[in-house]
CSV table of C-alpha atoms and ligand atoms in Angstrom, one decimal:
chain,number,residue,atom,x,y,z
A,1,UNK,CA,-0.6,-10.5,4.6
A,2,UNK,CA,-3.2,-9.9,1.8
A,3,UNK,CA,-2.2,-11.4,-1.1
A,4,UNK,CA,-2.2,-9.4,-4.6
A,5,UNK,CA,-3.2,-11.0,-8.0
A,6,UNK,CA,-4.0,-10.2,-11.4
A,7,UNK,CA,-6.0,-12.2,-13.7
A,8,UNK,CA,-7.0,-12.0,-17.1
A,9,UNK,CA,-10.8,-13.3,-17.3
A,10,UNK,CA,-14.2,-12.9,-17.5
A,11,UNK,CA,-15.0,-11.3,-13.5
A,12,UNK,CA,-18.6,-13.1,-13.2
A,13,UNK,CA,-17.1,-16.3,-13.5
A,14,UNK,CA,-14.9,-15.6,-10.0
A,15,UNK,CA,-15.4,-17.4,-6.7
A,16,UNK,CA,-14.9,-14.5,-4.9
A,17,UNK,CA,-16.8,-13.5,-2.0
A,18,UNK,CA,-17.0,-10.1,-3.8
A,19,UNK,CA,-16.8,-9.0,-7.0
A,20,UNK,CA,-16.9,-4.9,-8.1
A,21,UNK,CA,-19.0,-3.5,-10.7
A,22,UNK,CA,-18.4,-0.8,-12.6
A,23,UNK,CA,-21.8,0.5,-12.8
A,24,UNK,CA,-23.0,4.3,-13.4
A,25,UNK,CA,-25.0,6.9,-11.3
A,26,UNK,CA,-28.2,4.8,-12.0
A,27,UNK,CA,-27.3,1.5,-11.4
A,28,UNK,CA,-29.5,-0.2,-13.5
A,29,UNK,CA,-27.2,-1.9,-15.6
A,30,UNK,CA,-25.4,-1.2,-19.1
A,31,UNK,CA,-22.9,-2.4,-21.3
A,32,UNK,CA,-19.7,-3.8,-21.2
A,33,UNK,CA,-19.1,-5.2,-17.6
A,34,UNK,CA,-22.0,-3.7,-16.1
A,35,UNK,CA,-24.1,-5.9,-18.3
A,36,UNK,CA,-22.2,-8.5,-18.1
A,37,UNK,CA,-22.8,-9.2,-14.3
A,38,UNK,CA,-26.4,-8.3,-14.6
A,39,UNK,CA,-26.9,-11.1,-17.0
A,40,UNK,CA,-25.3,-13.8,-14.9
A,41,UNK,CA,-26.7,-12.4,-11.7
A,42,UNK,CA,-30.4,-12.7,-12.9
A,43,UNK,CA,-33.1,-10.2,-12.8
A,44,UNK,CA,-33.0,-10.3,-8.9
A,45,UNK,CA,-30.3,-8.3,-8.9
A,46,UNK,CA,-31.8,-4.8,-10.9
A,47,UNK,CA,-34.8,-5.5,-8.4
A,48,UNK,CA,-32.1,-5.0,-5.6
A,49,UNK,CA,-30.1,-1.9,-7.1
A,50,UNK,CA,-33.8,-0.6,-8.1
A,51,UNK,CA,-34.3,0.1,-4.6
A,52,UNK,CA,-31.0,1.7,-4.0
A,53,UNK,CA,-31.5,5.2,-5.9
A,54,UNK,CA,-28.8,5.6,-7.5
A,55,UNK,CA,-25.5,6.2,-6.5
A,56,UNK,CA,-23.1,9.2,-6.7
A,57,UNK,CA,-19.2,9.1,-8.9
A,58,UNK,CA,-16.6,7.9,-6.9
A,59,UNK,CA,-18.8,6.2,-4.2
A,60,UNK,CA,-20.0,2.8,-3.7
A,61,UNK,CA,-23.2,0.4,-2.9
A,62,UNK,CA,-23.4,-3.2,-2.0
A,63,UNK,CA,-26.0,-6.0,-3.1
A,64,UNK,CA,-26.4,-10.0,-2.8
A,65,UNK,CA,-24.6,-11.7,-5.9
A,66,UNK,CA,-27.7,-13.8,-6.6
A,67,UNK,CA,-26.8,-16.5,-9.3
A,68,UNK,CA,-23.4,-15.4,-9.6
A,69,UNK,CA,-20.4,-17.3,-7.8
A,70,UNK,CA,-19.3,-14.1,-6.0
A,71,UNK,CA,-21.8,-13.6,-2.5
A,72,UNK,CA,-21.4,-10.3,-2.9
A,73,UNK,CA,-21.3,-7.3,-5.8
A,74,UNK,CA,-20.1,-4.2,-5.0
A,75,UNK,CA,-21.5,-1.0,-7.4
A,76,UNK,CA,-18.9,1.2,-8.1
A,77,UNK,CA,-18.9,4.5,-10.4
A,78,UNK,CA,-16.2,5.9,-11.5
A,79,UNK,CA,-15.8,8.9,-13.4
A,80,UNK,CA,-16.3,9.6,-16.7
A,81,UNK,CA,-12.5,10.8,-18.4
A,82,UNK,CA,-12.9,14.5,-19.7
A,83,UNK,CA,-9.2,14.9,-20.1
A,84,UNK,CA,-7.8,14.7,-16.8
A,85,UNK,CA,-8.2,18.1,-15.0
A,86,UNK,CA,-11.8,17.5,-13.5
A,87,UNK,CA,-10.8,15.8,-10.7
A,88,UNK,CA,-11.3,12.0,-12.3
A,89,UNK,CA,-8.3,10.7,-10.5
A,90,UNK,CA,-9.5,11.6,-6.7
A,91,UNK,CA,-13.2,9.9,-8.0
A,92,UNK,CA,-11.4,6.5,-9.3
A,93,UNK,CA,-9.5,6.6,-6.3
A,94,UNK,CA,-12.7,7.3,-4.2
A,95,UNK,CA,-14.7,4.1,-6.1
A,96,UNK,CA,-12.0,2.1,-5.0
A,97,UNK,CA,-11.5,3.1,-1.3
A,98,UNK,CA,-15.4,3.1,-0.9
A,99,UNK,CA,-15.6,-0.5,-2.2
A,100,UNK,CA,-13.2,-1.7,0.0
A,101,UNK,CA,-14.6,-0.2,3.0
A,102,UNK,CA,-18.0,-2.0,2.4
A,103,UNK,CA,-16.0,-4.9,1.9
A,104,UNK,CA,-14.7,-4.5,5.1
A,105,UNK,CA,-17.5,-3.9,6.9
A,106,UNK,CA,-19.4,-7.2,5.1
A,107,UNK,CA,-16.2,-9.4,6.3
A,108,UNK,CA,-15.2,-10.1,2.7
A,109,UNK,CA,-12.2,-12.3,2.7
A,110,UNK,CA,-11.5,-12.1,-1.6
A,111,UNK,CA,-12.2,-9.5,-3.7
A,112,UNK,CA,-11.9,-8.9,-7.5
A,113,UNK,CA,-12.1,-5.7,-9.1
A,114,UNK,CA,-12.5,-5.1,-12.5
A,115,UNK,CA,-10.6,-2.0,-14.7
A,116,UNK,CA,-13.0,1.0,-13.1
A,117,UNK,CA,-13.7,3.6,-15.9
A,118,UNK,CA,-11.0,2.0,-18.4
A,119,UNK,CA,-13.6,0.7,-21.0
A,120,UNK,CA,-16.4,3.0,-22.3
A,121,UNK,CA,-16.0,5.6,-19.9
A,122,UNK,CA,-12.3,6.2,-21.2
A,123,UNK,CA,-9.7,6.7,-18.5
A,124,UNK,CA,-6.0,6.3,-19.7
A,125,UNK,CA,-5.5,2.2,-18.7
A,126,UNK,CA,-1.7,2.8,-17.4
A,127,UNK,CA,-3.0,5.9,-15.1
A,128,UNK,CA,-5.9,4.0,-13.6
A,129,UNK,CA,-4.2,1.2,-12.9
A,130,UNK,CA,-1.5,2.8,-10.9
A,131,UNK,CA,-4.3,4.5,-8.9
A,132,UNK,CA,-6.2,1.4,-8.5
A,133,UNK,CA,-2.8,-0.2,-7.0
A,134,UNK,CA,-2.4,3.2,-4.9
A,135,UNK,CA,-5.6,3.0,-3.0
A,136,UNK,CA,-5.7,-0.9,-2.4
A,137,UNK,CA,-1.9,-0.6,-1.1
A,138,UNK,CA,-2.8,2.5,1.2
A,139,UNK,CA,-6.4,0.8,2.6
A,140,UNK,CA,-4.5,-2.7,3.4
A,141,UNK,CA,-2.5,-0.7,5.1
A,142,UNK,CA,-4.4,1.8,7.2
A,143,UNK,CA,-7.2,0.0,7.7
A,144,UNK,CA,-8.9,-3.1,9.6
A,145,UNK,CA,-9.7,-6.1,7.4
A,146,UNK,CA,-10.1,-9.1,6.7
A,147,UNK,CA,-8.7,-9.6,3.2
A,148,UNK,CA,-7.0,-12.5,1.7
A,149,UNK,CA,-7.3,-11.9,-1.4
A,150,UNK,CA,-7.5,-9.0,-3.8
A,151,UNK,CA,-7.7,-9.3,-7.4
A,152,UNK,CA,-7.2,-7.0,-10.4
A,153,UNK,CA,-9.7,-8.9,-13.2
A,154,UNK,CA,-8.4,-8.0,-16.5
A,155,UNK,CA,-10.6,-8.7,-20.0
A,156,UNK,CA,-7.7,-8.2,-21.4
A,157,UNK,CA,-3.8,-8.5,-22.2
A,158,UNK,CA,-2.8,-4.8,-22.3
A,159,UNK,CA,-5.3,-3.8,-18.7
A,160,UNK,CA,-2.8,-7.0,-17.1
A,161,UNK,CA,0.1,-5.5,-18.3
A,162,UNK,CA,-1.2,-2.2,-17.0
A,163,UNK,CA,-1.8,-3.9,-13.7
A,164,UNK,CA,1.4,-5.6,-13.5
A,165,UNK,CA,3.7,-2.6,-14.3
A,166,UNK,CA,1.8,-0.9,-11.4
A,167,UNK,CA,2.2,-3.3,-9.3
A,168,UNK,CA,6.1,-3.9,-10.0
A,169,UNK,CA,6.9,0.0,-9.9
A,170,UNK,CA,4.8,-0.1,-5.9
A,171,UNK,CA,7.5,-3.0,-5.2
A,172,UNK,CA,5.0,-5.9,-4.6
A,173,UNK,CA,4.9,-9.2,-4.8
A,174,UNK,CA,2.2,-10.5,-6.8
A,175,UNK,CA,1.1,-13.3,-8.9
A,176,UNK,CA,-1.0,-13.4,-12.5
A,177,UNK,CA,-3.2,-16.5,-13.7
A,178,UNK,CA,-5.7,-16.5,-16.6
A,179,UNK,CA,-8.9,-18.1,-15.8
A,180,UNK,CA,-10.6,-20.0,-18.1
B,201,AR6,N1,-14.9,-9.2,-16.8
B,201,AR6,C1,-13.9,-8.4,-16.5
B,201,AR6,N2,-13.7,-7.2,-17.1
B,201,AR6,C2,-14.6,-6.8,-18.0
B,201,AR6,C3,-15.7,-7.6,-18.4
B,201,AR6,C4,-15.9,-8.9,-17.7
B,201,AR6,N3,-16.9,-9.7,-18.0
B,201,AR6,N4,-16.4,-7.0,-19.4
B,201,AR6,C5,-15.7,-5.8,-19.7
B,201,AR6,N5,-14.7,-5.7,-18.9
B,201,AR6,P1,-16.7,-0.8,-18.8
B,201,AR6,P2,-16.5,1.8,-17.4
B,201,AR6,C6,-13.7,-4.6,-18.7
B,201,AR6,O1,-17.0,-0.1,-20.1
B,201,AR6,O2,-15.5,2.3,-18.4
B,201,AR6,C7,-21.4,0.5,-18.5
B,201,AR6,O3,-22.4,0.6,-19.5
B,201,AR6,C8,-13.5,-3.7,-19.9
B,201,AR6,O4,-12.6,-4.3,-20.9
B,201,AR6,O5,-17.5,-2.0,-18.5
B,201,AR6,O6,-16.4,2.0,-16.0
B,201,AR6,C9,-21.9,1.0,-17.1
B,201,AR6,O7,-23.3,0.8,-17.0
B,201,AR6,C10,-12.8,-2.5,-19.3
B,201,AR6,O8,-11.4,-2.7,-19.1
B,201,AR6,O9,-16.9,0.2,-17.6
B,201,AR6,C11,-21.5,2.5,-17.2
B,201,AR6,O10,-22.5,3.2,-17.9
B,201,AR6,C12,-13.4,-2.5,-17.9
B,201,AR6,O11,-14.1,-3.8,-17.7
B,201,AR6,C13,-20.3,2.5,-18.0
B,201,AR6,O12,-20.3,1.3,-18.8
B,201,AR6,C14,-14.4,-1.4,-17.6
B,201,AR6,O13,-15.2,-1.1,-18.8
B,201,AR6,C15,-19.0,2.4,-17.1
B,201,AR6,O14,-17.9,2.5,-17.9
């Protein structure tokens, strides 16, 4: 059984053996969370991505963690929100199902994801958050793992909320902590 949990915190500080950016086509950093793991990763990390060329919306590359807790970071883009009809909800779930296959194929026991898209990229919190729950549910499920953990990381109250009222209406069990 993999256990589900949310948590409202800062995702860099996680001991995690994975932790999810949400990064954009370039990844070569940015704001909000982006920056926030390049900064506590170190510069070795945007030497790493550097190499990568980019990545297309709605998949998924993996680097080393570097000088954050997490061994691993996963690059996820999700789609930018242009209302809804240009297929942003098959992308976010994409991002998500391409994460977790790399985790699966690195042997990742925990992994934390962060609020894909929700921040500066502008997809409705409540909707993402129901397809983030969606696709984690439907890969535990279908597909061969080895995860103990995954968590929703929150910044903050109304993305746990979000996460919590997806969760309940999916009829899981699940527990929330607050780190820090
Ligand atoms: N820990 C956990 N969650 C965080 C943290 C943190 N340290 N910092 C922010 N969040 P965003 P996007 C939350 O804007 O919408 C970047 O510039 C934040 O509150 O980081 O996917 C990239 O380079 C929000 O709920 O990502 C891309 O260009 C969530 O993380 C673009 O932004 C996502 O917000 C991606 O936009």
């Amino acid at each position: 059984m993999t256990r589900l949990e949310v948590c409202r915190g800062d995702i860099t500080k996680l001991e995690v053996d994975a932790i999810v950016n949400a990064a954009n086509e370039s990844l070569l950093g940015g704001g909000g969370v982006d920056g926030a793991i390049h900064r506590a990763a170190g510069p070795e990390l945007l030497a790493e991505t550097r190499r990568l060329g980019g990545c297309p919306t709605g998949e998924a590359r993996i680097t080393k963690g570097y000088r954050l807790p997490a061994t691993w970071v996963i690059h996820a883009v999700g789609p930018v929100w242009r209302g809804g009809n240009a297929n942003e909800d098959n992308l976010l779930s994409s991002a998500h199902e391409h994460s977790l296959r790399l985790a699966a194929e690195h042997g990742v026991r925990s992994i934390a994801f962060p609020a894909i898209s929700t921040g500066v990229y502008g997809f409705p919190k409540e909707r993402a958050a129901r397809i983030a729950v969606g696709t984690v549910r439907r890969f535990l499920r279908e597909r061969e793992h080895d995860l103990e953990r995954v968590i929703f990381c929150c910044f903050d109250e109304s993305c746990v909320r979000a996460h919590e009222q997806a969760l309940e209406e999916a009829g899981e069990e699940f527990e929330t902590w607050r780190a820090g």
